[in-house]
PDB file of C-alpha atoms in Angstrom:
ATOM      1  CA  MET L   1      11.159  13.831 -24.608  1.00 61.00           C
ATOM      2  CA  SER L   2      12.982  11.596 -22.122  1.00 82.00           C
ATOM      3  CA  ARG L   3      12.750   7.845 -22.430  1.00 90.00           C
ATOM      4  CA  ARG L   4       9.906   6.059 -20.634  1.00 95.00           C
ATOM      5  CA  ARG L   5      10.914   3.937 -17.662  1.00 97.00           C
ATOM      6  CA  ILE L   6       9.515   0.412 -17.477  1.00 98.00           C
ATOM      7  CA  ALA L   7      10.191  -2.273 -14.869  1.00 98.00           C
ATOM      8  CA  LEU L   8       9.859  -5.953 -15.765  1.00 98.00           C
ATOM      9  CA  ILE L   9       9.161  -8.536 -13.078  1.00 98.00           C
ATOM     10  CA  GLY L  10      11.060 -11.673 -14.042  1.00 96.00           C
ATOM     11  CA  PHE L  11      13.097 -12.561 -17.108  1.00 96.00           C
ATOM     12  CA  GLY L  12      11.766 -15.808 -18.570  1.00 93.00           C
ATOM     13  CA  SER L  13      10.766 -16.457 -22.173  1.00 91.00           C
ATOM     14  CA  ILE L  14       8.116 -13.704 -22.315  1.00 93.00           C
ATOM     15  CA  ALA L  15      10.341 -10.971 -20.878  1.00 95.00           C
ATOM     16  CA  GLY L  16      13.214 -12.322 -22.965  1.00 94.00           C
ATOM     17  CA  ASP L  17      11.116 -11.712 -26.097  1.00 93.00           C
ATOM     18  CA  LEU L  18       9.732  -8.368 -24.876  1.00 95.00           C
ATOM     19  CA  ALA L  19      12.886  -6.621 -23.659  1.00 96.00           C
ATOM     20  CA  PRO L  20      14.760  -6.515 -27.024  1.00 94.00           C
ATOM     21  CA  ALA L  21      11.612  -5.230 -28.751  1.00 94.00           C
ATOM     22  CA  LEU L  22      11.277  -2.417 -26.203  1.00 96.00           C
ATOM     23  CA  LEU L  23      14.970  -1.523 -26.371  1.00 95.00           C
ATOM     24  CA  ALA L  24      14.754  -1.300 -30.175  1.00 93.00           C
ATOM     25  CA  ARG L  25      11.996   1.290 -30.007  1.00 92.00           C
ATOM     26  CA  THR L  26      12.940   4.955 -30.454  1.00 86.00           C
ATOM     27  CA  ALA L  27      11.204   8.328 -30.055  1.00 80.00           C
ATOM     28  CA  PRO L  28      11.114   8.466 -27.109  1.00 80.00           C
ATOM     29  CA  GLY L  29      12.324   4.896 -26.421  1.00 92.00           C
ATOM     30  CA  TYR L  30      12.330   2.927 -23.202  1.00 96.00           C
ATOM     31  CA  GLU L  31      14.630   2.515 -20.228  1.00 96.00           C
ATOM     32  CA  LEU L  32      14.278  -0.895 -18.584  1.00 97.00           C
ATOM     33  CA  GLY L  33      14.712  -2.214 -15.082  1.00 98.00           C
ATOM     34  CA  VAL L  34      14.352  -5.930 -14.302  1.00 98.00           C
ATOM     35  CA  LEU L  35      13.231  -7.135 -10.885  1.00 97.00           C
ATOM     36  CA  LEU L  36      15.064 -10.362 -10.028  1.00 97.00           C
ATOM     37  CA  PRO L  37      16.407 -11.641  -6.701  1.00 94.00           C
ATOM     38  CA  PRO L  38      20.233 -11.547  -6.418  1.00 94.00           C
ATOM     39  CA  GLU L  39      20.434 -15.354  -6.576  1.00 95.00           C
ATOM     40  CA  SER L  40      18.376 -15.653  -9.779  1.00 94.00           C
ATOM     41  CA  GLU L  41      20.166 -17.454 -12.618  1.00 94.00           C
ATOM     42  CA  SER L  42      18.160 -15.336 -15.082  1.00 94.00           C
ATOM     43  CA  ARG L  43      20.248 -12.279 -14.235  1.00 96.00           C
ATOM     44  CA  VAL L  44      22.966 -13.321 -16.677  1.00 95.00           C
ATOM     45  CA  ARG L  45      20.475 -13.167 -19.576  1.00 94.00           C
ATOM     46  CA  VAL L  46      19.319  -9.600 -18.925  1.00 96.00           C
ATOM     47  CA  PRO L  47      20.527  -7.333 -21.773  1.00 94.00           C
ATOM     48  CA  GLU L  48      23.313  -4.877 -21.099  1.00 91.00           C
ATOM     49  CA  GLY L  49      22.011  -1.446 -20.196  1.00 91.00           C
ATOM     50  CA  CYS L  50      19.017  -2.717 -18.196  1.00 96.00           C
ATOM     51  CA  ALA L  51      19.008  -1.920 -14.483  1.00 97.00           C
ATOM     52  CA  LEU L  52      18.981  -5.024 -12.287  1.00 97.00           C
ATOM     53  CA  LEU L  53      16.637  -4.518  -9.330  1.00 97.00           C
ATOM     54  CA  ALA L  54      16.931  -6.826  -6.328  1.00 96.00           C
ATOM     55  CA  ASP L  55      13.714  -5.881  -4.515  1.00 94.00           C
ATOM     56  CA  CYS L  56      10.726  -3.557  -4.579  1.00 93.00           C
ATOM     57  CA  GLU L  57      12.657  -0.855  -2.735  1.00 94.00           C
ATOM     58  CA  GLU L  58      15.159  -0.724  -5.592  1.00 97.00           C
ATOM     59  CA  LEU L  59      12.242  -0.805  -8.026  1.00 97.00           C
ATOM     60  CA  ARG L  60      10.696   2.204  -6.270  1.00 96.00           C
ATOM     61  CA  ALA L  61      14.009   4.063  -6.512  1.00 97.00           C
ATOM     62  CA  PHE L  62      14.213   3.212 -10.238  1.00 97.00           C
ATOM     63  CA  GLY L  63      10.915   5.083 -10.661  1.00 96.00           C
ATOM     64  CA  PRO L  64       9.086   3.159 -13.383  1.00 98.00           C
ATOM     65  CA  GLU L  65       6.029   4.633 -15.058  1.00 97.00           C
ATOM     66  CA  ILE L  66       4.601   1.149 -15.506  1.00 98.00           C
ATOM     67  CA  VAL L  67       5.497  -2.333 -14.212  1.00 98.00           C
ATOM     68  CA  VAL L  68       5.110  -5.462 -16.352  1.00 98.00           C
ATOM     69  CA  GLU L  69       4.700  -8.816 -14.587  1.00 98.00           C
ATOM     70  CA  ALA L  70       6.141 -11.654 -16.671  1.00 94.00           C
ATOM     71  CA  ALA L  71       7.199 -14.112 -13.996  1.00 93.00           C
ATOM     72  CA  GLY L  72       4.236 -16.396 -13.299  1.00 90.00           C
ATOM     73  CA  HIS L  73       1.560 -16.779 -10.653  1.00 92.00           C
ATOM     74  CA  GLU L  74       3.884 -16.562  -7.677  1.00 93.00           C
ATOM     75  CA  ALA L  75       4.995 -13.106  -8.790  1.00 95.00           C
ATOM     76  CA  VAL L  76       1.352 -12.017  -8.971  1.00 96.00           C
ATOM     77  CA  ARG L  77       0.953 -13.098  -5.354  1.00 96.00           C
ATOM     78  CA  LYS L  78       4.212 -11.653  -4.009  1.00 96.00           C
ATOM     79  CA  SER L  79       5.526  -8.796  -6.158  1.00 96.00           C
ATOM     80  CA  VAL L  80       2.406  -7.327  -7.758  1.00 98.00           C
ATOM     81  CA  PRO L  81       0.779  -6.314  -4.418  1.00 98.00           C
ATOM     82  CA  GLN L  82       3.956  -4.458  -3.435  1.00 97.00           C
ATOM     83  CA  CYS L  83       4.060  -2.608  -6.748  1.00 98.00           C
ATOM     84  CA  LEU L  84       0.392  -1.666  -6.513  1.00 98.00           C
ATOM     85  CA  ALA L  85       0.971  -0.440  -2.959  1.00 97.00           C
ATOM     86  CA  LEU L  86       3.540   1.991  -4.389  1.00 97.00           C
ATOM     87  CA  GLY L  87       0.764   3.460  -6.529  1.00 98.00           C
ATOM     88  CA  LEU L  88       2.153   1.993  -9.744  1.00 98.00           C
ATOM     89  CA  PRO L  89       0.197   0.625 -12.721  1.00 98.00           C
ATOM     90  CA  VAL L  90       0.966  -3.082 -13.200  1.00 98.00           C
ATOM     91  CA  LEU L  91       0.434  -4.942 -16.469  1.00 98.00           C
ATOM     92  CA  ILE L  92      -0.220  -8.559 -15.452  1.00 97.00           C
ATOM     93  CA  SER L  93       0.833 -11.229 -17.932  1.00 95.00           C
ATOM     94  CA  SER L  94      -0.083 -14.209 -15.709  1.00 93.00           C
ATOM     95  CA  ILE L  95      -3.818 -13.473 -15.738  1.00 93.00           C
ATOM     96  CA  GLY L  96      -4.638 -17.065 -14.790  1.00 90.00           C
ATOM     97  CA  ALA L  97      -3.546 -16.288 -11.214  1.00 93.00           C
ATOM     98  CA  LEU L  98      -6.626 -14.109 -10.865  1.00 94.00           C
ATOM     99  CA  HIS L  99      -8.881 -17.183 -10.729  1.00 92.00           C
ATOM    100  CA  ASP L 100      -8.077 -16.992  -6.990  1.00 93.00           C
ATOM    101  CA  GLU L 101     -10.929 -14.800  -5.788  1.00 94.00           C
ATOM    102  CA  ALA L 102      -9.196 -13.759  -2.559  1.00 96.00           C
ATOM    103  CA  LEU L 103      -6.017 -12.775  -4.414  1.00 97.00           C
ATOM    104  CA  PHE L 104      -7.898 -10.753  -7.022  1.00 97.00           C
ATOM    105  CA  ALA L 105     -10.008  -8.991  -4.401  1.00 97.00           C
ATOM    106  CA  GLY L 106      -6.862  -8.155  -2.428  1.00 98.00           C
ATOM    107  CA  LEU L 107      -5.128  -6.698  -5.486  1.00 98.00           C
ATOM    108  CA  VAL L 108      -8.161  -4.564  -6.311  1.00 98.00           C
ATOM    109  CA  LYS L 109      -8.352  -3.327  -2.707  1.00 98.00           C
ATOM    110  CA  THR L 110      -4.649  -2.407  -2.723  1.00 98.00           C
ATOM    111  CA  ALA L 111      -4.944  -0.617  -6.064  1.00 98.00           C
ATOM    112  CA  LYS L 112      -7.923   1.420  -4.878  1.00 98.00           C
ATOM    113  CA  ALA L 113      -6.182   2.402  -1.650  1.00 98.00           C
ATOM    114  CA  SER L 114      -2.872   3.406  -3.257  1.00 97.00           C
ATOM    115  CA  GLY L 115      -3.899   4.774  -6.641  1.00 97.00           C
ATOM    116  CA  GLY L 116      -2.252   1.877  -8.473  1.00 97.00           C
ATOM    117  CA  ARG L 117      -3.905   0.221 -11.460  1.00 97.00           C
ATOM    118  CA  ILE L 118      -4.286  -3.394 -12.593  1.00 98.00           C
ATOM    119  CA  LEU L 119      -3.855  -3.652 -16.359  1.00 97.00           C
ATOM    120  CA  LEU L 120      -4.778  -6.858 -18.194  1.00 96.00           C
ATOM    121  CA  PRO L 121      -3.491  -7.527 -21.735  1.00 93.00           C
ATOM    122  CA  SER L 122      -5.311  -9.656 -24.284  1.00 89.00           C
ATOM    123  CA  GLY L 123      -2.230 -11.899 -24.537  1.00 86.00           C
ATOM    124  CA  ALA L 124      -2.652 -14.790 -26.957  1.00 82.00           C
ATOM    125  CA  LEU L 125      -6.329 -13.977 -27.351  1.00 85.00           C
ATOM    126  CA  GLY L 126      -8.390 -12.107 -29.949  1.00 87.00           C
ATOM    127  CA  GLY L 127     -11.948 -10.811 -29.775  1.00 90.00           C
ATOM    128  CA  VAL L 128     -11.729  -9.544 -26.191  1.00 92.00           C
ATOM    129  CA  ASP L 129     -13.417  -6.282 -27.194  1.00 93.00           C
ATOM    130  CA  TYR L 130     -16.465  -8.206 -28.457  1.00 96.00           C
ATOM    131  CA  VAL L 131     -16.619 -10.391 -25.349  1.00 96.00           C
ATOM    132  CA  ARG L 132     -16.421  -7.307 -23.137  1.00 95.00           C
ATOM    133  CA  ALA L 133     -19.240  -5.641 -25.089  1.00 97.00           C
ATOM    134  CA  VAL L 134     -21.641  -8.607 -24.715  1.00 97.00           C
ATOM    135  CA  ARG L 135     -20.746  -9.590 -21.133  1.00 96.00           C
ATOM    136  CA  ASP L 136     -24.145  -8.512 -19.766  1.00 95.00           C
ATOM    137  CA  ALA L 137     -26.220 -10.282 -22.440  1.00 97.00           C
ATOM    138  CA  THR L 138     -29.051 -12.301 -20.908  1.00 96.00           C
ATOM    139  CA  SER L 139     -28.596 -15.267 -23.267  1.00 96.00           C
ATOM    140  CA  LEU L 140     -24.808 -15.324 -23.379  1.00 97.00           C
ATOM    141  CA  ALA L 141     -23.052 -18.623 -24.091  1.00 97.00           C
ATOM    142  CA  LEU L 142     -19.260 -18.365 -24.184  1.00 97.00           C
ATOM    143  CA  ARG L 143     -17.070 -21.345 -25.094  1.00 97.00           C
ATOM    144  CA  TYR L 144     -13.304 -21.621 -25.401  1.00 96.00           C
ATOM    145  CA  GLU L 145     -11.305 -24.529 -26.811  1.00 95.00           C
ATOM    146  CA  SER L 146      -7.515 -24.807 -26.620  1.00 92.00           C
ATOM    147  CA  HIS L 147      -5.534 -26.989 -29.038  1.00 91.00           C
ATOM    148  CA  LYS L 148      -1.782 -27.351 -28.492  1.00 89.00           C
ATOM    149  CA  PRO L 149       0.742 -29.873 -29.856  1.00 90.00           C
ATOM    150  CA  PRO L 150       2.252 -32.632 -27.676  1.00 93.00           C
ATOM    151  CA  ALA L 151       5.407 -30.578 -27.043  1.00 86.00           C
ATOM    152  CA  ALA L 152       3.324 -28.168 -24.968  1.00 85.00           C
ATOM    153  CA  TRP L 153       1.823 -30.977 -22.856  1.00 92.00           C
ATOM    154  CA  ARG L 154       4.721 -33.421 -22.588  1.00 91.00           C
ATOM    155  CA  GLU L 155       4.673 -33.862 -18.805  1.00 91.00           C
ATOM    156  CA  GLU L 156       0.874 -34.089 -18.630  1.00 92.00           C
ATOM    157  CA  LEU L 157       0.780 -36.731 -21.378  1.00 95.00           C
ATOM    158  CA  VAL L 158       3.435 -38.872 -19.692  1.00 95.00           C
ATOM    159  CA  LYS L 159       1.541 -38.599 -16.413  1.00 93.00           C
ATOM    160  CA  ARG L 160      -1.552 -39.968 -18.186  1.00 94.00           C
ATOM    161  CA  GLY L 161       0.338 -42.852 -19.790  1.00 94.00           C
ATOM    162  CA  HIS L 162       0.748 -41.386 -23.293  1.00 95.00           C
ATOM    163  CA  ASP L 163       3.978 -41.203 -25.268  1.00 94.00           C
ATOM    164  CA  PRO L 164       4.217 -37.627 -26.644  1.00 94.00           C
ATOM    165  CA  ALA L 165       6.481 -38.791 -29.474  1.00 93.00           C
ATOM    166  CA  THR L 166       3.989 -41.322 -30.840  1.00 94.00           C
ATOM    167  CA  LEU L 167       0.636 -39.680 -30.015  1.00 95.00           C
ATOM    168  CA  ALA L 168      -1.614 -40.230 -33.053  1.00 94.00           C
ATOM    169  CA  GLU L 169      -5.032 -38.965 -31.897  1.00 95.00           C
ATOM    170  CA  PRO L 170      -6.183 -35.847 -29.994  1.00 95.00           C
ATOM    171  CA  VAL L 171      -6.447 -36.253 -26.218  1.00 96.00           C
ATOM    172  CA  THR L 172      -8.929 -34.165 -24.240  1.00 96.00           C
ATOM    173  CA  LEU L 173      -7.154 -33.141 -21.062  1.00 95.00           C
ATOM    174  CA  PHE L 174      -9.893 -31.043 -19.503  1.00 95.00           C
ATOM    175  CA  ARG L 175     -13.529 -29.982 -19.733  1.00 96.00           C
ATOM    176  CA  GLY L 176     -15.093 -27.593 -17.242  1.00 96.00           C
ATOM    177  CA  ASN L 177     -15.365 -23.905 -16.457  1.00 95.00           C
ATOM    178  CA  ALA L 178     -12.647 -21.258 -16.619  1.00 93.00           C
ATOM    179  CA  ARG L 179     -12.006 -21.168 -12.861  1.00 92.00           C
ATOM    180  CA  GLU L 180     -11.434 -24.926 -12.764  1.00 92.00           C
ATOM    181  CA  ALA L 181      -9.273 -24.727 -15.888  1.00 90.00           C
ATOM    182  CA  ALA L 182      -7.041 -21.957 -14.510  1.00 85.00           C
ATOM    183  CA  ALA L 183      -6.664 -23.809 -11.201  1.00 85.00           C
ATOM    184  CA  THR L 184      -5.872 -27.135 -12.917  1.00 88.00           C
ATOM    185  CA  TYR L 185      -3.395 -25.717 -15.436  1.00 85.00           C
ATOM    186  CA  PRO L 186      -2.165 -22.439 -13.922  1.00 77.00           C
ATOM    187  CA  LEU L 187       0.698 -22.063 -16.392  1.00 72.00           C
ATOM    188  CA  ASN L 188      -1.351 -22.723 -19.525  1.00 75.00           C
ATOM    189  CA  LEU L 189      -4.831 -21.251 -19.204  1.00 80.00           C
ATOM    190  CA  ASN L 190      -4.261 -17.501 -19.079  1.00 86.00           C
ATOM    191  CA  VAL L 191      -6.507 -17.184 -22.145  1.00 88.00           C
ATOM    192  CA  ALA L 192      -9.463 -18.784 -20.345  1.00 90.00           C
ATOM    193  CA  ALA L 193      -8.954 -16.397 -17.423  1.00 91.00           C
ATOM    194  CA  ALA L 194      -8.781 -13.397 -19.760  1.00 92.00           C
ATOM    195  CA  LEU L 195     -12.088 -14.417 -21.354  1.00 94.00           C
ATOM    196  CA  ALA L 196     -13.681 -14.813 -17.947  1.00 94.00           C
ATOM    197  CA  LEU L 197     -12.509 -11.416 -16.709  1.00 95.00           C
ATOM    198  CA  ALA L 198     -13.538  -9.675 -19.931  1.00 95.00           C
ATOM    199  CA  GLY L 199     -16.815 -11.572 -20.044  1.00 95.00           C
ATOM    200  CA  PRO L 200     -19.372 -13.029 -17.656  1.00 95.00           C
ATOM    201  CA  GLY L 201     -17.032 -14.482 -14.999  1.00 94.00           C
ATOM    202  CA  PHE L 202     -15.058 -17.646 -14.406  1.00 94.00           C
ATOM    203  CA  GLU L 203     -18.009 -19.967 -13.772  1.00 94.00           C
ATOM    204  CA  LYS L 204     -19.791 -18.968 -17.002  1.00 95.00           C
ATOM    205  CA  VAL L 205     -17.046 -19.695 -19.515  1.00 96.00           C
ATOM    206  CA  GLU L 206     -16.975 -23.272 -20.847  1.00 96.00           C
ATOM    207  CA  VAL L 207     -13.450 -24.566 -21.460  1.00 96.00           C
ATOM    208  CA  ALA L 208     -12.010 -27.572 -23.292  1.00 96.00           C
ATOM    209  CA  VAL L 209      -8.273 -28.305 -23.365  1.00 94.00           C
ATOM    210  CA  ILE L 210      -7.120 -30.637 -26.134  1.00 96.00           C
ATOM    211  CA  CYS L 211      -3.660 -31.951 -26.951  1.00 95.00           C
ATOM    212  CA  ASP L 212      -3.633 -32.457 -30.706  1.00 94.00           C
ATOM    213  CA  PRO L 213      -0.710 -34.026 -32.614  1.00 94.00           C
ATOM    214  CA  ALA L 214      -2.012 -32.341 -35.781  1.00 92.00           C
ATOM    215  CA  ALA L 215      -1.813 -28.866 -34.231  1.00 89.00           C
ATOM    216  CA  ARG L 216       0.715 -26.640 -35.992  1.00 83.00           C
ATOM    217  CA  GLY L 217       0.788 -24.113 -33.160  1.00 82.00           C
ATOM    218  CA  ASN L 218      -1.159 -22.987 -30.119  1.00 85.00           C
ATOM    219  CA  SER L 219      -4.759 -22.679 -31.311  1.00 90.00           C
ATOM    220  CA  HIS L 220      -7.573 -20.846 -29.533  1.00 92.00           C
ATOM    221  CA  ALA L 221     -11.192 -21.227 -30.691  1.00 94.00           C
ATOM    222  CA  ILE L 222     -13.809 -18.912 -29.176  1.00 96.00           C
ATOM    223  CA  THR L 223     -17.558 -19.101 -29.707  1.00 97.00           C
ATOM    224  CA  VAL L 224     -19.994 -16.437 -28.506  1.00 97.00           C
ATOM    225  CA  ASP L 225     -23.778 -16.663 -28.849  1.00 97.00           C
ATOM    226  CA  CYS L 226     -26.216 -14.088 -27.440  1.00 98.00           C
ATOM    227  CA  GLU L 227     -29.077 -11.788 -28.370  1.00 97.00           C
ATOM    228  CA  TYR L 228     -26.621  -9.172 -29.701  1.00 97.00           C
ATOM    229  CA  GLY L 229     -25.090 -11.530 -32.229  1.00 97.00           C
ATOM    230  CA  THR L 230     -22.576 -14.325 -32.649  1.00 97.00           C
ATOM    231  CA  MET L 231     -18.824 -14.573 -32.947  1.00 97.00           C
ATOM    232  CA  ARG L 232     -16.708 -17.481 -34.133  1.00 96.00           C
ATOM    233  CA  THR L 233     -12.994 -16.955 -34.099  1.00 94.00           C
ATOM    234  CA  GLU L 234      -9.952 -19.208 -34.233  1.00 93.00           C
ATOM    235  CA  ILE L 235      -6.388 -18.040 -33.738  1.00 93.00           C
ATOM    236  CA  THR L 236      -3.302 -20.186 -34.224  1.00 91.00           C
ATOM    237  CA  ASN L 237      -0.230 -18.698 -32.607  1.00 89.00           C
ATOM    238  CA  ALA L 238       3.348 -19.788 -33.164  1.00 86.00           C
ATOM    239  CA  PRO L 239       4.921 -21.033 -29.929  1.00 80.00           C
ATOM    240  CA  SER L 240       7.742 -19.026 -28.398  1.00 83.00           C
ATOM    241  CA  PRO L 241      11.123 -20.381 -29.574  1.00 82.00           C
ATOM    242  CA  SER L 242      12.241 -20.586 -25.935  1.00 78.00           C
ATOM    243  CA  ASN L 243       9.058 -22.110 -24.447  1.00 77.00           C
ATOM    244  CA  PRO L 244       6.516 -24.146 -26.466  1.00 70.00           C
ATOM    245  CA  LYS L 245       3.888 -23.675 -23.740  1.00 71.00           C
ATOM    246  CA  THR L 246       3.875 -19.916 -24.393  1.00 79.00           C
ATOM    247  CA  SER L 247       2.627 -18.289 -27.582  1.00 83.00           C
ATOM    248  CA  TRP L 248       5.120 -15.955 -29.205  1.00 89.00           C
ATOM    249  CA  ILE L 249       2.377 -13.362 -29.663  1.00 92.00           C
ATOM    250  CA  VAL L 250       2.115 -12.859 -25.881  1.00 91.00           C
ATOM    251  CA  SER L 251       5.223 -10.682 -25.757  1.00 93.00           C
ATOM    252  CA  ARG L 252       3.901  -8.663 -28.713  1.00 94.00           C
ATOM    253  CA  SER L 253       0.588  -8.244 -26.921  1.00 94.00           C
ATOM    254  CA  LEU L 254       2.461  -6.799 -23.939  1.00 96.00           C
ATOM    255  CA  LEU L 255       4.427  -4.522 -26.254  1.00 96.00           C
ATOM    256  CA  ALA L 256       1.192  -3.289 -27.848  1.00 95.00           C
ATOM    257  CA  ALA L 257      -0.371  -2.724 -24.416  1.00 95.00           C
ATOM    258  CA  ILE L 258       2.651  -0.713 -23.235  1.00 96.00           C
ATOM    259  CA  GLU L 259       2.634   1.453 -26.341  1.00 94.00           C
ATOM    260  CA  GLN L 260      -1.119   1.947 -26.010  1.00 94.00           C
ATOM    261  CA  TYR L 261      -0.626   2.993 -22.393  1.00 95.00           C
ATOM    262  CA  PHE L 262       1.739   5.797 -23.407  1.00 94.00           C
ATOM    263  CA  SER L 263      -0.086   6.773 -26.599  1.00 92.00           C
ATOM    264  CA  PRO L 264      -2.154   9.992 -26.826  1.00 92.00           C
ATOM    265  CA  VAL L 265      -4.714   7.914 -28.770  1.00 93.00           C
ATOM    266  CA  MET L 266      -6.276   4.940 -27.009  1.00 89.00           C
ATOM    267  CA  MET L 267      -8.388   2.226 -28.637  1.00 87.00           C
ATOM    268  CA  LEU L 268     -10.735   0.643 -26.089  1.00 83.00           C
TER     269      LEU L 268
END
């Protein structure tokens, strides 16, 4: 069997973690293309053997079986629509961008018209299957609390007059719903957006964002209460070595989603 062709949009910390893992896989293995503009400084970090793609026309010629967005919200706005228009399935890492109702509706419309598909990974999150199963419960209460160490919120803390190096007590940075959270912290609240899309919608997910000097990693606490049952889960993810704002598990979630996509057995 020939190797599967995958195109990555962007080459930041997530793609930098994902690409070596994909290239190490065998039987059948993966052939990678990376979509980056010619002037991008990230091009020098792309592993040897990966095809460098300057635009969506070169991506189309590369012929990927699936496209993986790992470049942030701007890529969801600019590159993902073009890929969907080519009829390609796109695995979106920056789920927080979908808090923009007009953007999300436009992507869905493009996918329907072209035969493309929007694929959403669980990312740093666990329990998405349970949330999806209870999304229509009449008494559903869904709460999400994020705890990250000061290194992940350095700029925000300084802006609020805190010294990240000497912070001694937790600081609550945000309380509100998932749409407000994703709009306020677009680079940090992909988990809240994933819960909203799997569950009852952005307005019905309660979110708290806490910077905690005692946090040993990026922690996600989810509480579900409804007539079908309850769920309490807490996950603490190690931060990516190259970006403390990103959980290391995110790249592994994308890897798992890609392998699930190509597998003859699918767990839903």
